[in-house]
């Protein structure tokens, strides 16, 4: 079963410096039917104008992943970490017992466009931590590349939850597939372009909740970039 959330049906927050689309309930956007999917709690598509950003603020008991699509995202946190994340790198911050951080558009001239993803961790009160890696583009044989996992296998970042995170980059005519083990669920978020998942067409900004499917087949791609979450239910 595939349930689609179209891009236009997401929540939206506009503050002049920020244009944010919320796949799930977040901030002032609340829909009791959209509180997440399995341990996946937040997917926000954020665009921040040059030089602006999120002032220092706190988080607790959450895995926070930043996936930059365009531009440069500057990160600073209470662990002493400072970094600028650009396309091709993936960031994971474990909030755990508590962490404070800020996120700014590093550029004074160009906007930054990124996905902010929150995953509920498998345990509360983890030690706060930070990890950043080049996104591995090694094909798993299915057309997908593993970029996040519970164990950090195959060069992926570590996510403290039973979640495998993949990315698909599919040009016109290219296809991919992914097996889902019984009892697990999936989420597909299209970041760019367009593709079909088991016959369901998804365009940029669309997401799909997937249950009771033993395989995902990606076809009809048009310069597509999509994140695929394979998760514990």
Short mmCIF file of C-alpha atoms in Angstrom, two decimals:
data_model
loop_
_atom_site.label_atom_id
_atom_site.label_comp_id
_atom_site.label_asym_id
_atom_site.label_seq_id
_atom_site.Cartn_x
_atom_site.Cartn_y
_atom_site.Cartn_z
CA UNK A 1 0.00 0.00 0.00
CA UNK A 2 1.33 3.41 -0.99
CA UNK A 3 -0.12 6.64 0.41
CA UNK A 4 1.10 9.81 -1.27
CA UNK A 5 1.47 13.26 0.27
CA UNK A 6 1.68 15.77 -2.54
CA UNK A 7 4.04 18.71 -2.35
CA UNK A 8 1.20 21.25 -2.43
CA UNK A 9 -0.53 19.56 0.52
CA UNK A 10 2.39 20.05 2.92
CA UNK A 11 2.34 22.60 5.71
CA UNK A 12 4.19 25.83 5.05
CA UNK A 13 5.94 28.48 7.11
CA UNK A 14 7.15 31.76 5.59
CA UNK A 15 9.13 34.26 7.66
CA UNK A 16 10.79 36.41 5.02
CA UNK A 17 14.20 34.83 5.60
CA UNK A 18 12.80 31.27 5.59
CA UNK A 19 10.44 29.38 3.29
CA UNK A 20 9.77 25.95 4.79
CA UNK A 21 7.50 23.12 3.68
CA UNK A 22 6.55 20.53 6.32
CA UNK A 23 5.70 16.98 5.30
CA UNK A 24 4.67 16.18 8.88
CA UNK A 25 3.27 18.29 11.73
CA UNK A 26 5.85 20.84 12.82
CA UNK A 27 5.76 24.22 14.54
CA UNK A 28 2.45 25.98 13.82
CA UNK A 29 1.44 23.32 11.30
CA UNK A 30 -0.50 20.54 13.00
CA UNK A 31 -2.39 17.65 11.43
CA UNK A 32 -3.11 14.68 13.71
CA UNK A 33 -3.00 12.41 10.65
CA UNK A 34 0.52 13.57 9.82
CA UNK A 35 2.61 13.02 12.92
CA UNK A 36 5.32 11.03 11.16
CA UNK A 37 5.79 7.56 9.73
CA UNK A 38 7.31 4.93 11.98
CA UNK A 39 10.35 6.54 13.65
CA UNK A 40 10.51 9.21 10.92
CA UNK A 41 9.15 12.34 12.58
CA UNK A 42 10.11 15.39 10.48
CA UNK A 43 10.92 16.16 6.86
CA UNK A 44 11.19 19.91 6.33
CA UNK A 45 12.25 21.34 2.99
CA UNK A 46 13.90 24.64 3.89
CA UNK A 47 15.08 27.55 1.79
CA UNK A 48 17.01 30.26 3.63
CA UNK A 49 18.00 33.61 2.15
CA UNK A 50 21.67 34.69 2.09
CA UNK A 51 23.22 35.37 5.50
CA UNK A 52 20.15 34.35 7.50
CA UNK A 53 19.37 31.26 9.54
CA UNK A 54 18.27 29.59 12.74
CA UNK A 55 19.73 31.18 15.89
CA UNK A 56 21.11 28.94 18.64
CA UNK A 57 18.38 26.67 20.00
CA UNK A 58 18.12 23.36 21.82
CA UNK A 59 17.05 19.80 20.99
CA UNK A 60 16.72 16.61 23.01
CA UNK A 61 16.21 12.92 22.16
CA UNK A 62 16.24 13.23 18.38
CA UNK A 63 18.45 12.21 15.46
CA UNK A 64 18.69 15.25 13.17
CA UNK A 65 19.93 14.81 9.60
CA UNK A 66 20.69 17.63 7.17
CA UNK A 67 20.74 16.92 3.43
CA UNK A 68 21.83 19.95 1.40
CA UNK A 69 20.48 20.25 -2.13
CA UNK A 70 21.93 23.64 -3.12
CA UNK A 71 24.15 26.17 -1.42
CA UNK A 72 26.07 25.92 1.86
CA UNK A 73 24.71 25.36 5.37
CA UNK A 74 26.84 26.57 8.28
CA UNK A 75 26.52 24.56 11.52
CA UNK A 76 27.77 25.31 15.05
CA UNK A 77 26.87 23.41 18.22
CA UNK A 78 27.51 23.15 21.95
CA UNK A 79 29.91 20.23 21.37
CA UNK A 80 32.28 22.68 19.73
CA UNK A 81 31.57 21.43 16.22
CA UNK A 82 31.69 23.95 13.41
CA UNK A 83 31.21 23.01 9.78
CA UNK A 84 29.87 24.10 6.42
CA UNK A 85 27.80 21.41 4.71
CA UNK A 86 27.45 21.46 0.94
CA UNK A 87 25.80 19.11 -1.56
CA UNK A 88 27.56 15.77 -1.48
CA UNK A 89 27.98 15.70 2.31
CA UNK A 90 25.54 14.41 4.92
CA UNK A 91 25.26 15.55 8.53
CA UNK A 92 23.80 13.72 11.53
CA UNK A 93 23.45 15.25 14.97
CA UNK A 94 22.39 13.17 17.96
CA UNK A 95 20.58 15.47 20.39
CA UNK A 96 20.32 12.84 23.13
CA UNK A 97 20.46 14.32 26.64
CA UNK A 98 20.55 17.79 25.12
CA UNK A 99 22.41 19.84 22.55
CA UNK A 100 22.28 23.42 21.32
CA UNK A 101 23.12 24.46 17.79
CA UNK A 102 22.65 27.09 15.10
CA UNK A 103 22.22 26.75 11.35
CA UNK A 104 22.90 29.58 8.93
CA UNK A 105 23.19 30.15 5.24
CA UNK A 106 26.96 30.41 4.87
CA UNK A 107 26.66 32.50 1.72
CA UNK A 108 25.98 36.24 1.65
CA UNK A 109 24.89 36.02 -1.97
CA UNK A 110 23.06 32.74 -2.67
CA UNK A 111 20.20 30.94 -0.92
CA UNK A 112 20.63 27.54 0.70
CA UNK A 113 18.13 24.75 0.03
CA UNK A 114 18.14 21.67 2.24
CA UNK A 115 16.08 18.92 3.82
CA UNK A 116 15.99 18.73 7.59
CA UNK A 117 15.06 15.24 8.76
CA UNK A 118 14.28 14.11 12.30
CA UNK A 119 14.27 10.47 13.38
CA UNK A 120 13.12 9.35 16.83
CA UNK A 121 16.07 7.43 18.35
CA UNK A 122 15.82 3.88 19.65
CA UNK A 123 16.64 5.03 23.20
CA UNK A 124 16.30 8.20 25.25
CA UNK A 125 19.18 10.09 26.83
CA UNK A 126 21.87 9.08 24.35
CA UNK A 127 25.17 10.90 24.52
CA UNK A 128 25.02 13.93 22.20
CA UNK A 129 27.11 13.53 19.09
CA UNK A 130 27.88 14.77 15.61
CA UNK A 131 28.87 13.06 12.37
CA UNK A 132 29.46 14.32 8.86
CA UNK A 133 30.53 12.30 5.83
CA UNK A 134 30.80 12.40 2.09
CA UNK A 135 27.70 10.79 0.59
CA UNK A 136 28.77 7.40 -0.70
CA UNK A 137 27.58 6.97 -4.27
CA UNK A 138 28.47 3.27 -4.33
CA UNK A 139 25.64 1.39 -5.97
CA UNK A 140 24.25 -1.44 -3.85
CA UNK A 141 23.35 -3.31 -7.01
CA UNK A 142 19.80 -2.06 -6.88
CA UNK A 143 20.34 1.45 -8.22
CA UNK A 144 20.30 2.93 -4.70
CA UNK A 145 23.21 4.12 -2.55
CA UNK A 146 23.21 3.56 1.22
CA UNK A 147 23.99 6.82 3.05
CA UNK A 148 22.70 6.14 6.60
CA UNK A 149 22.23 3.06 8.77
CA UNK A 150 22.01 1.83 12.35
CA UNK A 151 25.55 0.43 12.24
CA UNK A 152 27.18 2.94 9.90
CA UNK A 153 27.93 0.13 7.49
CA UNK A 154 29.49 0.58 4.06
CA UNK A 155 30.65 4.10 4.88
CA UNK A 156 27.19 5.45 5.76
CA UNK A 157 26.50 7.78 8.67
CA UNK A 158 25.25 6.19 11.88
CA UNK A 159 21.57 6.68 12.77
CA UNK A 160 20.64 5.52 16.27
CA UNK A 161 17.51 3.76 15.08
CA UNK A 162 16.65 0.76 12.91
CA UNK A 163 16.59 2.85 9.72
CA UNK A 164 18.43 2.38 6.47
CA UNK A 165 18.58 5.58 4.44
CA UNK A 166 19.28 5.40 0.71
CA UNK A 167 19.53 7.95 -2.07
CA UNK A 168 18.55 7.36 -5.69
CA UNK A 169 19.86 9.48 -8.56
CA UNK A 170 18.01 8.41 -11.68
CA UNK A 171 18.26 9.98 -15.12
CA UNK A 172 15.72 9.55 -17.86
CA UNK A 173 15.19 5.88 -18.63
CA UNK A 174 17.08 4.65 -15.58
CA UNK A 175 15.42 2.34 -13.07
CA UNK A 176 16.08 1.02 -9.58
CA UNK A 177 14.56 -1.41 -7.11
CA UNK A 178 14.68 -2.15 -3.40
CA UNK A 179 13.54 -5.19 -1.43
CA UNK A 180 11.66 -4.61 1.83
CA UNK A 181 11.77 -7.30 4.49
CA UNK A 182 8.43 -8.49 5.98
CA UNK A 183 7.13 -6.29 8.77
CA UNK A 184 9.14 -3.22 7.75
CA UNK A 185 7.83 0.03 6.30
CA UNK A 186 9.31 2.61 3.95
CA UNK A 187 9.10 6.26 3.04
CA UNK A 188 10.14 7.84 -0.28
CA UNK A 189 10.81 11.58 -0.47
CA UNK A 190 11.48 13.11 -3.88
CA UNK A 191 13.93 15.99 -3.67
CA UNK A 192 14.21 16.76 -7.38
CA UNK A 193 12.69 15.67 -10.65
CA UNK A 194 10.06 12.98 -10.99
CA UNK A 195 9.75 9.21 -10.81
CA UNK A 196 7.23 6.44 -10.28
CA UNK A 197 7.26 4.03 -7.32
CA UNK A 198 5.32 0.83 -8.02
CA UNK A 199 3.32 2.78 -10.57
CA UNK A 200 2.64 5.81 -8.32
CA UNK A 201 4.01 9.02 -9.84
CA UNK A 202 5.91 11.31 -7.47
CA UNK A 203 7.35 14.72 -8.28
CA UNK A 204 9.71 17.01 -6.37
CA UNK A 205 8.36 17.65 -2.87
CA UNK A 206 6.06 14.62 -2.88
CA UNK A 207 6.44 11.87 -0.30
CA UNK A 208 4.97 8.40 -0.02
CA UNK A 209 4.24 6.21 2.99
CA UNK A 210 4.70 2.55 2.12
CA UNK A 211 3.46 -0.51 3.96
CA UNK A 212 2.90 -4.17 2.99
CA UNK A 213 5.05 -3.95 -0.15
CA UNK A 214 7.88 -6.47 -0.57
CA UNK A 215 9.68 -4.48 -3.24
CA UNK A 216 9.92 -0.91 -4.47
CA UNK A 217 10.41 -0.49 -8.21
CA UNK A 218 11.46 2.97 -9.43
CA UNK A 219 10.68 3.79 -13.06
CA UNK A 220 9.73 6.70 -15.36
CA UNK A 221 12.46 8.90 -13.90
CA UNK A 222 13.14 12.43 -15.04
CA UNK A 223 16.42 13.63 -13.47
CA UNK A 224 15.19 12.34 -10.12
CA UNK A 225 16.87 12.56 -6.73
CA UNK A 226 14.99 10.76 -3.99
CA UNK A 227 15.58 9.63 -0.41
CA UNK A 228 14.38 6.18 0.56
CA UNK A 229 13.87 5.23 4.22
CA UNK A 230 13.61 1.51 5.04
CA UNK A 231 12.49 1.33 8.68
CA UNK A 232 11.20 -0.64 11.59
CA UNK A 233 7.42 -0.25 11.80
#
